PDB file of C-alpha atoms in Angstrom:
ATOM      1  CA  MET Q  30       0.399  26.735  44.917  1.00  0.00           C
ATOM      2  CA  ILE Q  31      -2.467  28.945  43.835  1.00  0.00           C
ATOM      3  CA  ILE Q  32      -5.559  29.232  46.029  1.00  0.00           C
ATOM      4  CA  LEU Q  33      -8.728  30.762  44.606  1.00  0.00           C
ATOM      5  CA  ASP Q  34     -11.804  31.747  46.594  1.00  0.00           C
ATOM      6  CA  SER Q  35     -14.549  30.852  44.142  1.00  0.00           C
ATOM      7  CA  LEU Q  36     -15.491  29.078  40.947  1.00  0.00           C
ATOM      8  CA  PRO Q  37     -16.196  32.401  39.161  1.00  0.00           C
ATOM      9  CA  GLU Q  38     -12.648  33.507  40.038  1.00  0.00           C
ATOM     10  CA  PHE Q  39     -11.288  30.284  38.508  1.00  0.00           C
ATOM     11  CA  GLN Q  40     -13.430  30.806  35.380  1.00  0.00           C
ATOM     12  CA  GLN Q  41     -12.205  34.378  35.000  1.00  0.00           C
ATOM     13  CA  LEU Q  42      -8.513  33.545  35.394  1.00  0.00           C
ATOM     14  CA  TYR Q  43      -8.463  30.247  33.481  1.00  0.00           C
ATOM     15  CA  ARG Q  44     -11.061  30.670  30.734  1.00  0.00           C
ATOM     16  CA  ALA Q  45      -8.749  29.677  27.879  1.00  0.00           C
ATOM     17  CA  GLY Q  46      -7.093  26.347  27.303  1.00  0.00           C
ATOM     18  CA  LYS Q  47      -8.329  22.810  26.882  1.00  0.00           C
ATOM     19  CA  LYS Q  48      -7.149  21.611  30.309  1.00  0.00           C
ATOM     20  CA  TRP Q  49      -9.064  24.357  32.139  1.00  0.00           C
ATOM     21  CA  GLN Q  50     -12.202  23.766  30.101  1.00  0.00           C
ATOM     22  CA  ARG Q  51     -11.978  20.064  30.945  1.00  0.00           C
ATOM     23  CA  CYS Q  52     -11.750  20.974  34.643  1.00  0.00           C
ATOM     24  CA  MET Q  53     -14.992  22.945  34.247  1.00  0.00           C
ATOM     25  CA  GLU Q  54     -16.567  20.009  32.404  1.00  0.00           C
ATOM     26  CA  ALA Q  55     -15.729  17.747  35.368  1.00  0.00           C
ATOM     27  CA  ILE Q  56     -17.116  20.263  37.883  1.00  0.00           C
ATOM     28  CA  ASN Q  57     -20.295  20.602  35.828  1.00  0.00           C
ATOM     29  CA  ASN Q  58     -20.670  16.795  35.935  1.00  0.00           C
ATOM     30  CA  LEU Q  59     -20.856  16.623  39.753  1.00  0.00           C
ATOM     31  CA  GLU Q  60     -24.391  15.218  39.862  1.00  0.00           C
ATOM     32  CA  ASN Q  61     -23.249  12.150  37.867  1.00  0.00           C
ATOM     33  CA  ILE Q  62     -20.122  11.373  39.903  1.00  0.00           C
ATOM     34  CA  HIS Q  63     -20.144   8.614  42.514  1.00  0.00           C
ATOM     35  CA  PRO Q  64     -17.783   9.044  45.492  1.00  0.00           C
ATOM     36  CA  ASN Q  65     -14.317   7.480  45.179  1.00  0.00           C
ATOM     37  CA  VAL Q  66     -14.826   6.343  41.557  1.00  0.00           C
ATOM     38  CA  PHE Q  67     -12.308   7.660  39.040  1.00  0.00           C
ATOM     39  CA  HIS Q  68     -13.561   9.295  35.836  1.00  0.00           C
ATOM     40  CA  SER Q  69     -11.669  10.716  32.871  1.00  0.00           C
ATOM     41  CA  ILE Q  70     -12.173  13.192  30.069  1.00  0.00           C
ATOM     42  CA  GLY Q  71     -10.060  12.311  27.074  1.00  0.00           C
ATOM     43  CA  ASP Q  72      -6.499  11.434  27.946  1.00  0.00           C
ATOM     44  CA  SER Q  73      -5.683  14.603  29.865  1.00  0.00           C
ATOM     45  CA  LEU Q  74      -7.960  14.711  32.909  1.00  0.00           C
ATOM     46  CA  VAL Q  75      -8.683  12.145  35.602  1.00  0.00           C
ATOM     47  CA  TYR Q  76     -10.979  13.150  38.439  1.00  0.00           C
ATOM     48  CA  ARG Q  77     -12.936  11.778  41.365  1.00  0.00           C
ATOM     49  CA  LEU Q  78     -15.251  12.895  44.119  1.00  0.00           C
ATOM     50  CA  SER Q  79     -13.670  12.218  47.483  1.00  0.00           C
ATOM     51  CA  ASP Q  80     -16.125  11.613  50.304  1.00  0.00           C
ATOM     52  CA  GLY Q  81     -14.887  11.587  53.882  1.00  0.00           C
ATOM     53  CA  ALA Q  82     -11.431  11.888  55.360  1.00  0.00           C
ATOM     54  CA  GLU Q  83      -8.443  11.074  53.190  1.00  0.00           C
ATOM     55  CA  ILE Q  84      -5.648   8.869  54.474  1.00  0.00           C
ATOM     56  CA  GLN Q  85      -2.887  10.972  56.009  1.00  0.00           C
ATOM     57  CA  ARG Q  86       0.419  10.106  54.370  1.00  0.00           C
ATOM     58  CA  GLU Q  87       3.779  10.438  56.028  1.00  0.00           C
ATOM     59  CA  GLN Q  88       5.558  11.392  52.799  1.00  0.00           C
ATOM     60  CA  PHE Q  89       4.889  14.098  50.241  1.00  0.00           C
ATOM     61  CA  GLU Q  90       3.174  13.315  46.987  1.00  0.00           C
ATOM     62  CA  GLY Q  91       4.942  14.979  44.083  1.00  0.00           C
ATOM     63  CA  ASN Q  92       4.129  15.661  40.473  1.00  0.00           C
ATOM     64  CA  ARG Q  93       6.591  16.711  37.796  1.00  0.00           C
ATOM     65  CA  ARG Q  94       4.398  16.597  34.732  1.00  0.00           C
ATOM     66  CA  TYR Q  95       0.868  16.732  36.128  1.00  0.00           C
ATOM     67  CA  PHE Q  96      -0.922  19.018  38.538  1.00  0.00           C
ATOM     68  CA  ASP Q  97      -3.744  18.673  41.047  1.00  0.00           C
ATOM     69  CA  VAL Q  98      -6.870  20.814  41.175  1.00  0.00           C
ATOM     70  CA  HIS Q  99      -8.914  20.546  44.367  1.00  0.00           C
ATOM     71  CA  TYR Q 100     -12.500  21.820  44.235  1.00  0.00           C
ATOM     72  CA  TYR Q 101     -14.208  21.731  47.630  1.00  0.00           C
ATOM     73  CA  LEU Q 102     -17.955  21.201  47.912  1.00  0.00           C
ATOM     74  CA  GLU Q 103     -17.803  21.325  51.703  1.00  0.00           C
ATOM     75  CA  GLY Q 104     -15.362  20.899  54.536  1.00  0.00           C
ATOM     76  CA  GLU Q 105     -11.695  21.748  54.518  1.00  0.00           C
ATOM     77  CA  GLU Q 106      -8.303  20.210  53.968  1.00  0.00           C
ATOM     78  CA  GLU Q 107      -4.894  20.914  55.441  1.00  0.00           C
ATOM     79  CA  ILE Q 108      -2.247  20.993  52.733  1.00  0.00           C
ATOM     80  CA  GLU Q 109       1.486  21.052  53.269  1.00  0.00           C
ATOM     81  CA  PHE Q 110       3.822  21.840  50.428  1.00  0.00           C
ATOM     82  CA  ALA Q 111       7.525  22.153  49.745  1.00  0.00           C
ATOM     83  CA  ALA Q 112       9.373  24.557  47.488  1.00  0.00           C
ATOM     84  CA  ASN Q 113      10.149  23.393  43.969  1.00  0.00           C
ATOM     85  CA  LEU Q 114      13.511  21.640  44.261  1.00  0.00           C
ATOM     86  CA  ARG Q 115      14.542  21.677  40.611  1.00  0.00           C
TER      87      ARG Q 115
END
């Protein structure tokens, strides 16, 4: 897991690559996003604005091929993670 402190830090580290540019496109579209409605850019990025508390799950969510990017507008989230078990 990689945690960054700011959007400029993200832009500096991940300025190249289509997937990172699509993440920035989604972030720049915040004013047009309705809470809890899924949006997509092409076939490689699906995103949504989460408003309010998320449902606490008892089991881990895992991804082998895809990754999650969390961009916080306000509030905080507690994240638990496990080592890669490959």
